[in-house]
Short mmCIF file of C-alpha atoms in Angstrom, two decimals:
data_model
loop_
_atom_site.label_atom_id
_atom_site.label_comp_id
_atom_site.label_asym_id
_atom_site.label_seq_id
_atom_site.Cartn_x
_atom_site.Cartn_y
_atom_site.Cartn_z
CA MET A 256 -21.18 7.69 8.03
CA SER A 257 -17.42 7.88 7.65
CA HIS A 258 -15.17 6.09 5.20
CA ARG A 259 -11.78 4.50 6.01
CA LEU A 260 -9.67 5.43 2.97
CA PHE A 261 -6.22 5.02 1.48
CA ILE A 262 -4.58 5.63 -1.91
CA ALA A 263 -2.56 2.79 -3.43
CA ILE A 264 -0.99 1.12 -6.44
CA ARG A 265 -2.05 -2.45 -7.15
CA PRO A 266 0.75 -4.62 -8.57
CA PRO A 267 -0.08 -6.74 -11.61
CA CYS A 268 -1.15 -10.37 -11.25
CA ALA A 269 2.30 -11.83 -12.03
CA ILE A 270 3.92 -9.78 -9.23
CA ARG A 271 1.14 -10.65 -6.77
CA ASP A 272 1.43 -14.36 -7.65
CA ALA A 273 5.20 -14.27 -7.06
CA LEU A 274 4.66 -12.56 -3.69
CA ILE A 275 2.04 -15.12 -2.66
CA ASP A 276 4.51 -17.89 -3.53
CA LEU A 277 6.87 -16.45 -0.86
CA MET A 278 4.28 -16.55 1.90
CA ASP A 279 5.46 -19.39 4.08
CA GLY A 280 8.02 -20.12 6.73
CA VAL A 281 6.97 -17.79 9.56
CA GLU A 282 4.83 -19.62 12.09
CA ASN A 283 1.54 -17.87 13.03
CA ALA A 284 2.07 -15.00 10.57
CA ARG A 285 -1.22 -13.66 9.17
CA TRP A 286 -0.34 -13.70 5.47
CA GLN A 287 -2.10 -11.27 3.17
CA ASP A 288 -4.30 -12.66 0.42
CA ASP A 289 -4.24 -11.58 -3.22
CA ASP A 290 -6.95 -8.93 -2.73
CA GLN A 291 -4.89 -7.25 0.02
CA LEU A 292 -1.61 -6.82 -1.87
CA HIS A 293 -0.93 -3.16 -2.67
CA LEU A 294 1.60 -0.35 -2.31
CA THR A 295 0.10 2.37 -0.11
CA LEU A 296 0.81 5.88 -1.37
CA ARG A 297 -1.12 7.60 1.42
CA TYR A 298 -3.20 6.28 4.30
CA ILE A 299 -6.12 8.65 4.91
CA GLY A 300 -8.09 6.89 7.65
CA GLU A 301 -11.59 7.83 8.74
CA THR A 302 -13.05 10.68 6.75
CA ASP A 303 -16.55 12.06 6.25
CA PRO A 304 -18.36 11.64 2.89
CA HIS A 305 -17.97 15.32 1.91
CA GLN A 306 -14.20 15.27 2.44
CA ALA A 307 -13.99 11.89 0.67
CA ASP A 308 -15.77 13.40 -2.36
CA ASP A 309 -13.45 16.43 -2.33
CA LEU A 310 -10.42 14.12 -2.21
CA ALA A 311 -11.71 11.91 -5.04
CA GLU A 312 -12.38 14.97 -7.20
CA ALA A 313 -8.98 16.55 -6.49
CA LEU A 314 -7.17 13.29 -7.28
CA GLY A 315 -8.98 13.27 -10.62
CA ARG A 316 -7.16 16.48 -11.57
CA LEU A 317 -3.72 15.03 -10.81
CA SER A 318 -1.49 14.51 -13.84
CA VAL A 319 1.37 12.02 -13.70
CA ALA A 320 3.05 10.01 -16.44
CA PRO A 321 3.13 6.20 -16.31
CA PHE A 322 6.31 4.83 -14.72
CA GLU A 323 8.00 1.57 -13.76
CA LEU A 324 8.33 -0.04 -10.35
CA ALA A 325 10.14 -3.13 -9.13
CA VAL A 326 10.10 -5.18 -5.94
CA SER A 327 13.44 -5.33 -4.17
CA GLY A 328 14.17 -7.26 -0.98
CA VAL A 329 12.14 -7.95 2.14
CA GLY A 330 12.08 -6.57 5.66
CA SER A 331 9.98 -5.94 8.73
CA PHE A 332 8.61 -3.00 10.66
CA GLU A 333 8.98 -3.03 14.43
CA ARG A 334 7.31 -1.21 17.28
CA LYS A 335 9.34 -1.08 20.50
CA GLY A 336 11.60 -3.84 19.19
CA VAL A 337 8.72 -6.19 18.35
CA PRO A 338 8.11 -6.96 14.64
CA HIS A 339 4.51 -6.28 13.53
CA THR A 340 4.68 -6.27 9.70
CA LEU A 341 6.61 -8.32 7.16
CA TRP A 342 7.00 -6.60 3.78
CA ALA A 343 8.48 -6.67 0.30
CA GLY A 344 10.39 -3.51 -0.56
CA ILE A 345 10.06 -1.29 -3.61
CA ALA A 346 13.21 -0.31 -5.52
CA ALA A 347 14.08 3.40 -5.38
CA SER A 348 11.92 5.35 -7.86
CA GLU A 349 11.89 9.10 -8.35
CA PRO A 350 8.56 8.99 -10.28
CA LEU A 351 6.98 7.12 -7.35
CA LEU A 352 8.22 9.74 -4.87
CA HIS A 353 6.96 12.49 -7.19
CA LEU A 354 3.48 10.91 -7.30
CA GLN A 355 3.44 10.40 -3.54
CA ARG A 356 4.40 14.04 -2.88
CA LYS A 357 1.65 15.27 -5.23
CA ILE A 358 -0.90 13.06 -3.45
CA GLU A 359 0.25 14.37 -0.08
CA ARG A 360 -0.26 17.98 -1.24
CA ILE A 361 -3.76 17.12 -2.49
CA CYS A 362 -4.66 15.47 0.83
CA VAL A 363 -3.57 18.54 2.78
CA SER A 364 -5.41 20.83 0.34
CA VAL A 365 -8.74 19.11 1.10
CA GLY A 366 -8.21 19.36 4.87
CA ILE A 367 -6.58 16.04 5.71
CA ALA A 368 -3.86 16.34 8.34
CA PRO A 369 -0.32 16.06 6.93
CA GLU A 370 1.31 12.63 7.15
CA SER A 371 3.85 12.59 9.96
CA ARG A 372 5.52 9.29 9.00
CA LYS A 373 8.26 9.09 6.39
CA PHE A 374 7.13 7.42 3.16
CA ALA A 375 8.56 3.87 3.10
CA PRO A 376 7.33 2.20 -0.11
CA HIS A 377 6.49 -1.47 0.50
CA ILE A 378 3.91 -4.18 -0.05
CA THR A 379 2.74 -5.81 3.18
CA LEU A 380 3.14 -9.58 3.09
CA ALA A 381 2.05 -10.49 6.63
CA ARG A 382 0.85 -9.09 9.93
CA LEU A 383 2.76 -10.38 12.93
CA ASN A 384 2.20 -10.70 16.65
CA GLN A 385 4.24 -12.02 19.57
CA SER A 386 3.20 -15.63 18.84
CA CYS A 387 4.94 -15.58 15.45
CA GLY A 388 8.00 -17.67 14.83
CA PRO A 389 11.43 -16.20 14.04
CA LEU A 390 11.73 -13.92 10.98
CA ALA A 391 15.47 -14.30 10.37
CA PRO A 392 15.22 -17.43 8.17
CA PHE A 393 12.52 -15.84 5.97
CA LEU A 394 14.41 -12.55 5.72
CA ALA A 395 17.68 -14.32 4.82
CA ARG A 396 16.02 -16.61 2.27
CA HIS A 397 14.37 -13.70 0.43
CA ALA A 398 16.91 -10.89 0.98
CA GLY A 399 17.74 -10.80 -2.74
CA LEU A 400 14.12 -10.73 -3.89
CA ALA A 401 13.78 -8.92 -7.22
CA LEU A 402 10.48 -8.82 -9.14
CA GLY A 403 9.56 -6.69 -12.12
CA PRO A 404 9.83 -4.09 -13.30
CA TRP A 405 6.20 -3.46 -14.16
CA GLN A 406 4.49 -0.45 -15.71
CA VAL A 407 2.35 1.60 -13.32
CA ASP A 408 -0.46 3.17 -15.29
CA THR A 409 -3.15 3.38 -12.58
CA TYR A 410 -3.55 4.02 -8.88
CA ALA A 411 -6.73 4.04 -6.83
CA LEU A 412 -8.60 5.48 -3.90
CA TYR A 413 -9.61 2.51 -1.73
CA GLU A 414 -12.05 2.04 1.11
CA SER A 415 -11.02 -0.39 3.83
CA HIS A 416 -13.70 -2.48 5.54
CA LEU A 417 -12.57 -4.13 8.78
CA ARG A 418 -13.66 -7.77 9.18
CA PRO A 419 -12.71 -10.47 11.69
CA GLN A 420 -10.92 -12.47 8.96
CA GLY A 421 -8.93 -9.43 7.79
CA SER A 422 -9.53 -6.15 6.01
CA LEU A 423 -11.42 -6.01 2.72
CA TYR A 424 -10.07 -3.36 0.33
CA GLU A 425 -12.54 -1.96 -2.16
CA PRO A 426 -11.38 0.33 -4.98
CA VAL A 427 -13.66 3.40 -4.99
CA VAL A 428 -12.11 5.34 -7.90
CA THR A 429 -9.26 4.29 -10.20
CA TYR A 430 -7.11 6.99 -11.77
CA ARG A 431 -5.04 6.66 -14.96
CA CYS A 432 -1.44 7.82 -15.15
CA GLU A 433 -1.23 9.99 -18.24
CA GLU A 434 0.53 13.20 -19.02
#
């Protein structure tokens, strides 16, 4: 049996509440719920139990100091000119990039294919399809979004379970940031 995995940072309750308060104003958007709000450091995808164990163990040896993050602005990802994801951005953070690069090296070291996409730190707010209303009013209204900063002292390896009503994200192992 395989596991669908990713590594992420979970924002604190106050940040998640503020993000949930934004979730309105785009017709037919599939807004994320509280349990789905996270900042993906590395999507792994389907992996076998042995490789998942190797990854979990290797992540346990990673050393990184706690650091601060802040939410900054909103935007959308498009595929062939059609928006598919509405997100809240993460302010530039060298410690975040440092952690993400270390995680990428660990993934490759346990046999996971290198990530081909550029790291774009964000928290997904909604999934979109062609029936969604216009994004411009939402994007304009929240362009100056600024939340935080907050102290990041943990990150986790998650398993994603696909369900008709949306994905369920289950933390498998939580890791502490400590030097």
